[in-house]
Short mmCIF file of C-alpha atoms in Angstrom, two decimals:
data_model
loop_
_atom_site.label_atom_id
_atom_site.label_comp_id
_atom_site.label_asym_id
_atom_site.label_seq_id
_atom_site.Cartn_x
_atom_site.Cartn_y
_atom_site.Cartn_z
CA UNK A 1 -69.87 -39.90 -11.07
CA UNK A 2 -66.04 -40.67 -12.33
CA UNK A 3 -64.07 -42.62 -10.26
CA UNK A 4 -61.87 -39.86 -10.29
CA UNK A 5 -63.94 -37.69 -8.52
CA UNK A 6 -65.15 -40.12 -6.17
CA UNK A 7 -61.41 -40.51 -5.00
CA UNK A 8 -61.25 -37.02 -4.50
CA UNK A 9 -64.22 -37.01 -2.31
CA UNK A 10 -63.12 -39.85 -0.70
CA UNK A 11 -59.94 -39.01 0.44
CA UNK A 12 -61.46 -35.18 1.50
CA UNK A 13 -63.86 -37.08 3.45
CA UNK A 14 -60.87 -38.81 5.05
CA UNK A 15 -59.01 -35.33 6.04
CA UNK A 16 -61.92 -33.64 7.76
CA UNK A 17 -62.86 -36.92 9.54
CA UNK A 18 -59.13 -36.74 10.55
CA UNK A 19 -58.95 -32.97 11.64
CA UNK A 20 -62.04 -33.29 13.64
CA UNK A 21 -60.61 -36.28 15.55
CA UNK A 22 -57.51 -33.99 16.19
CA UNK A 23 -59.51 -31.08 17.36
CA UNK A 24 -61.38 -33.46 19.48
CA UNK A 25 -58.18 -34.82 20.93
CA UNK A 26 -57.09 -31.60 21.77
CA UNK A 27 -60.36 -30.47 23.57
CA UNK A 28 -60.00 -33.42 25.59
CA UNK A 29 -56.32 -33.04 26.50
CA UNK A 30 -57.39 -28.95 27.72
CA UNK A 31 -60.31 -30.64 30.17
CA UNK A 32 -56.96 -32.96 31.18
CA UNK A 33 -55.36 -30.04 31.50
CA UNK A 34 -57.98 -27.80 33.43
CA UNK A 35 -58.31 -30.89 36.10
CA UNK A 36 -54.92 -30.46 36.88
CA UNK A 37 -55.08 -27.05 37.72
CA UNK A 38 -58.12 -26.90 39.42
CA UNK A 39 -58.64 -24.18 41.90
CA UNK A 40 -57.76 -24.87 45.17
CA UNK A 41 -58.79 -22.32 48.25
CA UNK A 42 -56.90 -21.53 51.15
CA UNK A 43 -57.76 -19.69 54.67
CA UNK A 44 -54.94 -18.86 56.50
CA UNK A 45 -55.79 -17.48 60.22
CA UNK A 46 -53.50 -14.31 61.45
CA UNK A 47 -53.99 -12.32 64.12
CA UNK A 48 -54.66 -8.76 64.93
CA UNK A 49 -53.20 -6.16 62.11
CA UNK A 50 -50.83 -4.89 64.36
CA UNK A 51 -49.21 -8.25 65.34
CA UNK A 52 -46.89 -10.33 63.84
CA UNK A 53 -48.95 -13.26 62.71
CA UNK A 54 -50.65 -10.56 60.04
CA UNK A 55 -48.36 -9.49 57.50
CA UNK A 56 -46.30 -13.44 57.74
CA UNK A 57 -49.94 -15.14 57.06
CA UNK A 58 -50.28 -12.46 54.09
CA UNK A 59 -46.89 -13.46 52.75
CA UNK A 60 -47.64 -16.96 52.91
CA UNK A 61 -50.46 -16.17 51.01
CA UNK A 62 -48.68 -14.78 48.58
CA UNK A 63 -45.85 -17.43 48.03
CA UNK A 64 -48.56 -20.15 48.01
CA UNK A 65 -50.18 -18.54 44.94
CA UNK A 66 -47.42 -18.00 43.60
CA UNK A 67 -45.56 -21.84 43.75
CA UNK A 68 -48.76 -23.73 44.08
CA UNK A 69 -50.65 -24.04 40.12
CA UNK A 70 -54.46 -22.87 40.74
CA UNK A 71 -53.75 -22.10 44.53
CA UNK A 72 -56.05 -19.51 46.05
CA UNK A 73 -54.82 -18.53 49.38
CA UNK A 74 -55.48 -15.47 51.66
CA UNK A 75 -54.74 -14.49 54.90
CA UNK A 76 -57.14 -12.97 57.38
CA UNK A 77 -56.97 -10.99 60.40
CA UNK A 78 -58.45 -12.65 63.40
CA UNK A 79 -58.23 -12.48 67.25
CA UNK A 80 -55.02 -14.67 67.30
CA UNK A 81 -54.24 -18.41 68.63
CA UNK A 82 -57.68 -19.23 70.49
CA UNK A 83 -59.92 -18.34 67.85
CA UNK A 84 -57.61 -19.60 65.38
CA UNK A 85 -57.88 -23.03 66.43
CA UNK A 86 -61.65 -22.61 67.12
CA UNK A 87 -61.83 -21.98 63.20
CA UNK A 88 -59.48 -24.79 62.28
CA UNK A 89 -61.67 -27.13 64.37
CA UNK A 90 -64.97 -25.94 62.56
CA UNK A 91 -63.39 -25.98 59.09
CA UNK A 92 -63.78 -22.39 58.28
CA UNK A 93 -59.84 -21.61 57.57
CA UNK A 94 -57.54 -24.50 56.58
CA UNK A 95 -53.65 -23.40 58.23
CA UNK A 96 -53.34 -20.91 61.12
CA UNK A 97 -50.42 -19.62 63.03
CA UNK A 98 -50.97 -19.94 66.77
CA UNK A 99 -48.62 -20.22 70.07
CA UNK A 100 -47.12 -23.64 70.50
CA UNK A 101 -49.17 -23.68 74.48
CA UNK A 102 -52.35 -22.77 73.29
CA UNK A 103 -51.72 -25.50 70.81
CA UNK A 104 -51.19 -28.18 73.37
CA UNK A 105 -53.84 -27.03 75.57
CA UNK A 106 -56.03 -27.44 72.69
CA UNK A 107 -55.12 -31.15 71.95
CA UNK A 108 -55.36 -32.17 75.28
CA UNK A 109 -58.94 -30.24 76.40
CA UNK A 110 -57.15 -28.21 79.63
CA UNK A 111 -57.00 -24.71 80.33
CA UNK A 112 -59.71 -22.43 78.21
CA UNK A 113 -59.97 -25.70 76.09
CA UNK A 114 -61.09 -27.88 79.06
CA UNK A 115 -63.81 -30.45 78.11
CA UNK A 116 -63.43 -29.02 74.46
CA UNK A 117 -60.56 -31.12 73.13
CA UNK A 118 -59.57 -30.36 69.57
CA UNK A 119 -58.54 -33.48 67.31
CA UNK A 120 -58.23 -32.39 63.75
CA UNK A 121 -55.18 -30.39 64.17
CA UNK A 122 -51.47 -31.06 62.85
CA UNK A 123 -48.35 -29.10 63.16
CA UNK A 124 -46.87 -28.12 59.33
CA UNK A 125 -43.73 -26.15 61.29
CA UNK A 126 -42.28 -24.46 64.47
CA UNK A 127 -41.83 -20.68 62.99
CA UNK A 128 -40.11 -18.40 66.07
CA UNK A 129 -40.23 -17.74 69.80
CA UNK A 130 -42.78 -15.18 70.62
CA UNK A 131 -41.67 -12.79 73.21
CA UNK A 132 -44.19 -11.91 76.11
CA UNK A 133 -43.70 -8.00 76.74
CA UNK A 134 -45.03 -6.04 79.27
CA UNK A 135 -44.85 -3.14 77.64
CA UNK A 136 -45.46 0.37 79.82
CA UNK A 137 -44.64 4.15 78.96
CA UNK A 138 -41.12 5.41 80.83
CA UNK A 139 -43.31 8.62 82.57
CA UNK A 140 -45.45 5.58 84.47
CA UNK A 141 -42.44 4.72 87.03
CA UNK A 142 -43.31 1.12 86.60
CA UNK A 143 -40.17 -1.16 86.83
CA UNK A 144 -41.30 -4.42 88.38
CA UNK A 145 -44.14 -7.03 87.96
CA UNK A 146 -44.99 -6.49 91.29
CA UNK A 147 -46.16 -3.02 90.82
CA UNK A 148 -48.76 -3.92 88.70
CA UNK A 149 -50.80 -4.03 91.87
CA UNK A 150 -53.82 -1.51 91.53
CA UNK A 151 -52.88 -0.82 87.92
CA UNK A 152 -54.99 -0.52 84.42
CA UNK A 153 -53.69 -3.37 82.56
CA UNK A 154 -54.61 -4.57 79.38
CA UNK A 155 -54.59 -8.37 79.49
CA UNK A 156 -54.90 -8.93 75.47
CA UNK A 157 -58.43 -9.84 73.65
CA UNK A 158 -60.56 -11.72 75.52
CA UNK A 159 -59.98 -15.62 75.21
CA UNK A 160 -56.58 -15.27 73.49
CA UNK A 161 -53.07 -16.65 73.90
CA UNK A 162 -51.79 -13.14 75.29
CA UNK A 163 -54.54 -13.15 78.06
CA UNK A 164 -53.12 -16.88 79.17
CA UNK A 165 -49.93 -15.68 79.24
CA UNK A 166 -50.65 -12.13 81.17
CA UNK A 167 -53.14 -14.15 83.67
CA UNK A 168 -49.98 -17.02 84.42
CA UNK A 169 -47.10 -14.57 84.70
CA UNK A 170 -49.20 -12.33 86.97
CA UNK A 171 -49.57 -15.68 89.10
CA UNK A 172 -46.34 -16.47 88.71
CA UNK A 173 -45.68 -12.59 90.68
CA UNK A 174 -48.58 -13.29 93.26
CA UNK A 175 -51.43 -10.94 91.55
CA UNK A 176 -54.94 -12.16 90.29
CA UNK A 177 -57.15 -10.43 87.92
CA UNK A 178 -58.93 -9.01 91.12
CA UNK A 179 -55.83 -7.05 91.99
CA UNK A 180 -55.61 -4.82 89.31
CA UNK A 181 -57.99 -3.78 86.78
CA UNK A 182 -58.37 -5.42 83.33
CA UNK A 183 -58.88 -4.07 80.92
CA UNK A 184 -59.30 -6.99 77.60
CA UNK A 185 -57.38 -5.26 74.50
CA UNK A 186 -55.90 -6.66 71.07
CA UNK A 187 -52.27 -5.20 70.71
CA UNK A 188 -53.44 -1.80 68.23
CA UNK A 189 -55.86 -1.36 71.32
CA UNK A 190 -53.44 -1.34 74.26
CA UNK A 191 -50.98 0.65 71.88
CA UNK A 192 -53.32 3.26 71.56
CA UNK A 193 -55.01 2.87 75.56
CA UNK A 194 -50.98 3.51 76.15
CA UNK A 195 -50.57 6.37 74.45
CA UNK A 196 -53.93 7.78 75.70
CA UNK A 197 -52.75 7.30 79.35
CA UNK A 198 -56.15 5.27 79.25
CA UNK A 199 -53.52 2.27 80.50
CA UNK A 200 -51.09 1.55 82.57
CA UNK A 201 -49.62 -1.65 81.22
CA UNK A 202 -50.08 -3.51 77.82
CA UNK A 203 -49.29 -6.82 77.66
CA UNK A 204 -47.64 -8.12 74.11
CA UNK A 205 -47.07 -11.58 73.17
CA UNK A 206 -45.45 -11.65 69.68
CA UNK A 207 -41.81 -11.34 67.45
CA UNK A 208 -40.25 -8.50 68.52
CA UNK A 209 -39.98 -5.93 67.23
CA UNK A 210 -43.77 -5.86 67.61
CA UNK A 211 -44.76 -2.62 65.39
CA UNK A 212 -47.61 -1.99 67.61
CA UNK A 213 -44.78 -1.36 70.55
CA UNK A 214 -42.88 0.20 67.69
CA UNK A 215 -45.82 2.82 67.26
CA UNK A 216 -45.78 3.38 70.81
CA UNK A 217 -42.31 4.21 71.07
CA UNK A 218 -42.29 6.49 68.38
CA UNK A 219 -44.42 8.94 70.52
CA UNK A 220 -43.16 8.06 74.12
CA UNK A 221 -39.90 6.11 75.74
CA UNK A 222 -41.24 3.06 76.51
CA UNK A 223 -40.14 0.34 78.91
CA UNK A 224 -40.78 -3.67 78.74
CA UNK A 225 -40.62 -4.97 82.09
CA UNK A 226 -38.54 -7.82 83.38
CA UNK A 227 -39.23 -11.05 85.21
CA UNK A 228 -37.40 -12.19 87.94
CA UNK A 229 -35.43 -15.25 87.92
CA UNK A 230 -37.74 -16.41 90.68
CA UNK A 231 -40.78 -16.27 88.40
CA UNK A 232 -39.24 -17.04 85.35
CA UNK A 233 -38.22 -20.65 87.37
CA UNK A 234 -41.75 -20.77 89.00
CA UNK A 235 -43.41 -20.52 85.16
CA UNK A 236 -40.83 -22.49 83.58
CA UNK A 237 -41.98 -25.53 86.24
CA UNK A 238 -45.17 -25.13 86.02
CA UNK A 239 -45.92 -23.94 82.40
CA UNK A 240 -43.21 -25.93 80.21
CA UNK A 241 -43.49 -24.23 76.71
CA UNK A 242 -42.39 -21.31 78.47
CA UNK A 243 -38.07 -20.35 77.81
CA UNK A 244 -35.90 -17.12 79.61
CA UNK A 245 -35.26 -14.79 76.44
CA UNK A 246 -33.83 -11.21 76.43
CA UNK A 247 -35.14 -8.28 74.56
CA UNK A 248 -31.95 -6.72 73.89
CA UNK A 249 -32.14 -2.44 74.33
CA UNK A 250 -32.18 -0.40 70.84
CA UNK A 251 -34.82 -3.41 70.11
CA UNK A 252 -37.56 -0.05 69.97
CA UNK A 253 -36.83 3.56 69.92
CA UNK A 254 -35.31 4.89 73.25
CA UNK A 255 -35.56 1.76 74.78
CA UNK A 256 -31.90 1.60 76.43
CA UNK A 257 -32.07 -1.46 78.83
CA UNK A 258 -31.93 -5.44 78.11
CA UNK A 259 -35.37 -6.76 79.30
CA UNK A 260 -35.48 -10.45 80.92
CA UNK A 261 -38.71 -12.21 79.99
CA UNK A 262 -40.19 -15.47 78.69
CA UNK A 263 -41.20 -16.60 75.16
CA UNK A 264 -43.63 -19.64 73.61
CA UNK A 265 -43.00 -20.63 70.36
CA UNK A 266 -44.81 -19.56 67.37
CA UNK A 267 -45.95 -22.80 64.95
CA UNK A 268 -47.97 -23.06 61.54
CA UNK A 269 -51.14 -25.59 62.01
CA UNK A 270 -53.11 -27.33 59.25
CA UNK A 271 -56.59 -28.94 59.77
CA UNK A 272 -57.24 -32.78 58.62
CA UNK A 273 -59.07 -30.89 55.70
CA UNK A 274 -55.43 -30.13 54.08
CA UNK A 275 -54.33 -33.48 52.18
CA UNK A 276 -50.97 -34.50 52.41
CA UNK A 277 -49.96 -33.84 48.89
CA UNK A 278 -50.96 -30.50 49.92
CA UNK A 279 -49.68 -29.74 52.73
CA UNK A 280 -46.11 -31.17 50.87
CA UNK A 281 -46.66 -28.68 48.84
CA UNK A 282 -47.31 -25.71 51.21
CA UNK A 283 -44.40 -26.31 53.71
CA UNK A 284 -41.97 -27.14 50.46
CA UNK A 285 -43.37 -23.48 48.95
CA UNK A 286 -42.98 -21.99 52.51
CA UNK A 287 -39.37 -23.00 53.17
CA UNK A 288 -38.09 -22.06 49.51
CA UNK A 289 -39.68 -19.05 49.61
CA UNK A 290 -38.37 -17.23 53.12
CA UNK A 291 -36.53 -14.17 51.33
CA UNK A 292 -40.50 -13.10 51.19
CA UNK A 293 -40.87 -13.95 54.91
CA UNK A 294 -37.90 -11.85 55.51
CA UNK A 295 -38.91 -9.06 53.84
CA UNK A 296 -42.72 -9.18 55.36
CA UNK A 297 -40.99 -9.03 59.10
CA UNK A 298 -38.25 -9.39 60.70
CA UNK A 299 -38.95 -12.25 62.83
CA UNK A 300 -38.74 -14.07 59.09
CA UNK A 301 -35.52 -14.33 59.91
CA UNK A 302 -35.72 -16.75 62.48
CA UNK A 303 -37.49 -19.16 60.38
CA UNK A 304 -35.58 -22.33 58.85
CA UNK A 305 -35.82 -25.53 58.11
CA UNK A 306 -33.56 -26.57 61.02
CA UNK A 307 -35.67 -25.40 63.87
CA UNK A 308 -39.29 -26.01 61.89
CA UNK A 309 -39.84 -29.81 64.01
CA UNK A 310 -38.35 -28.81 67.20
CA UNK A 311 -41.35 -27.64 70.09
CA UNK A 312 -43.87 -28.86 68.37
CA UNK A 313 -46.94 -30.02 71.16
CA UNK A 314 -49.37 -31.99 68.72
CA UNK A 315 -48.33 -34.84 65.56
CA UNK A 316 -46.48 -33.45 62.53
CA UNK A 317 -48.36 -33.59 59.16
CA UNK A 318 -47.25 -36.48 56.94
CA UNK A 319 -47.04 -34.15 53.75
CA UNK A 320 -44.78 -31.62 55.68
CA UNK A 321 -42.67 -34.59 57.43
CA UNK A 322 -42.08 -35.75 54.04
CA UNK A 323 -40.49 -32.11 52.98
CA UNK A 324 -38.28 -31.98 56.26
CA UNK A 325 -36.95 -35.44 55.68
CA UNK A 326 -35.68 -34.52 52.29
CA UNK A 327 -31.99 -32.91 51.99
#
């Protein structure tokens, strides 16, 4: 062979050793790449499909996938705070929106979570009061609390944070489950019970306007009943989550009077399954994203930065401390 040729060869050799090194380096650097994007799965617990917690879970699913690379979140209808926090405690959903009472009763093991103390949950953010209604058609001639007395009402789903707050306000008024008959329904159940006249009384805990009440009203005048100052003081003693707040008339169709009642607060919850870097990440996506909230329902409104730490019962995630304390 010529030296010549052997050069040739040579320096051939050379290149292909050379572009398979390259090709190599670039497999490696889209494995790199891959790991950073890896798919990460998120459960976020709702409520029933005709609350509130539904359609804001479902558009926090949607601005998580869309601000979070590889994020797969999706929200899931459920039977509200008490189950909620029974899933965040066996692992099963990762953030849930729940009532800022049923939260604390949680962390502490009293009320339906006595000697079953929950210790894996932090708060990511305080989101908006939810109003308790008592929510009853016009053609009933119901006006007071008091009149509930041999009535049909429906208490919410068994176990939830609506039933706690129908069983302590009818305290509050004197009445006990054994004076009136109780009847356990999610909010799309009492609406339609109502509407039936297979009810006499739905109780409602949620952002008004609740579109459950709203399908009511679109059929029948409807009335939410106020509490007296009385009970609203006797509640506010003994049940301190509870605040006075007014559902203000034109709220739902034909509804023409200001309504005095009470509110909790509702909050977002992560499990100690979501990482801080995460959860940095989710209440940063959340809070630069609430056109979408907005636009899902109008209790988005009432969400902001501002307000998101203030109520909260249990310890604040790190990662969504670390979002609030930038400016």
């Amino acid at each position: 062979m010529k030296w010549g040729n052997f050069g040739k060869l040579a320096a051939l050799g050379v290149a292909v050793t050379l572009s398979a090194a390259a090709f190599t380096g670039c497999g490696g650097g889209d494995k790199a790449a891959e790991k950073k994007v890896e798919k990460q799965y998120i459960n976020i617990a709702t409520g029933g499909t005709a609350g509130t917690y539904y359609p804001l879970g479902g558009a926090m699913a949607e601005i998580l996938n869309k601000a979070i690379p590889g994020m797969n979140a999706s929200a899931q209808s459920t039977g509200a705070t008490v189950a909620n926090i029974n899933m965040l405690k066996d692992g099963s959903v990762d953030l849930a929106i729940v009532q800022n009472d049923i939260t604390f009763y949680a962390a502490n093991g009293t009320e339906m979570f006595k000697d079953k103390k929950v210790s894996n949950l932090k708060a990511v953010a305080a989101l908006y009061p939810e109003t308790v209604q008592m929510v009853t058609l016009e053609k009933n001639g119901i006006k007071s609390v008091a009149e509930l007395k041999g009535k049909r009402v429906a208490v919410g789903a068994a176990g939830s944070g609506t039933e706690a707050n129908a069983r302590q306000i009818l305290e509050a008024a004197g009445i006990t489950y054994d004076d009136i008959t109780v009847q356990y329904l999610s909010f799309g159940e009492a609406a339609n019970a109502l509407k039936d006249g297979n009810v006499d009384v739905g109780f409602v805990t949620a952002g008004f306007p609740t579109s459950a009440i709203q399908d009511i009203a679109s059929q029948h005048k409807v009335r939410v009943l106020s509490i007296s100052k009385d009970m609203i003081e006797k509640l506010t003693q003994k049940y301190p989550f509870y605040t006075q707040i007014t559902v203000p008339k034109g709220t739902y169709a034909g509804f023409d009077e200001d309504a005095t009642t009470v509110a909790v607060q509702a909050m977002l919850v992560c499990n100690d399954k979501v990482k801080d870097d995460l959860a940095y990440s989710i209440t940063k996506s959340i809070f630069t994203n609430l056109d979408k909230l907005k636009a899902a329902h109008s209790v988005g409104k009432l969400i902001n930065k501002e307000a998101a730490q203030k109520g909260l019962p249990i310890a604040i995630s790190a990662g969504a401390e670390k979002f609030y304390k930038e400016k």
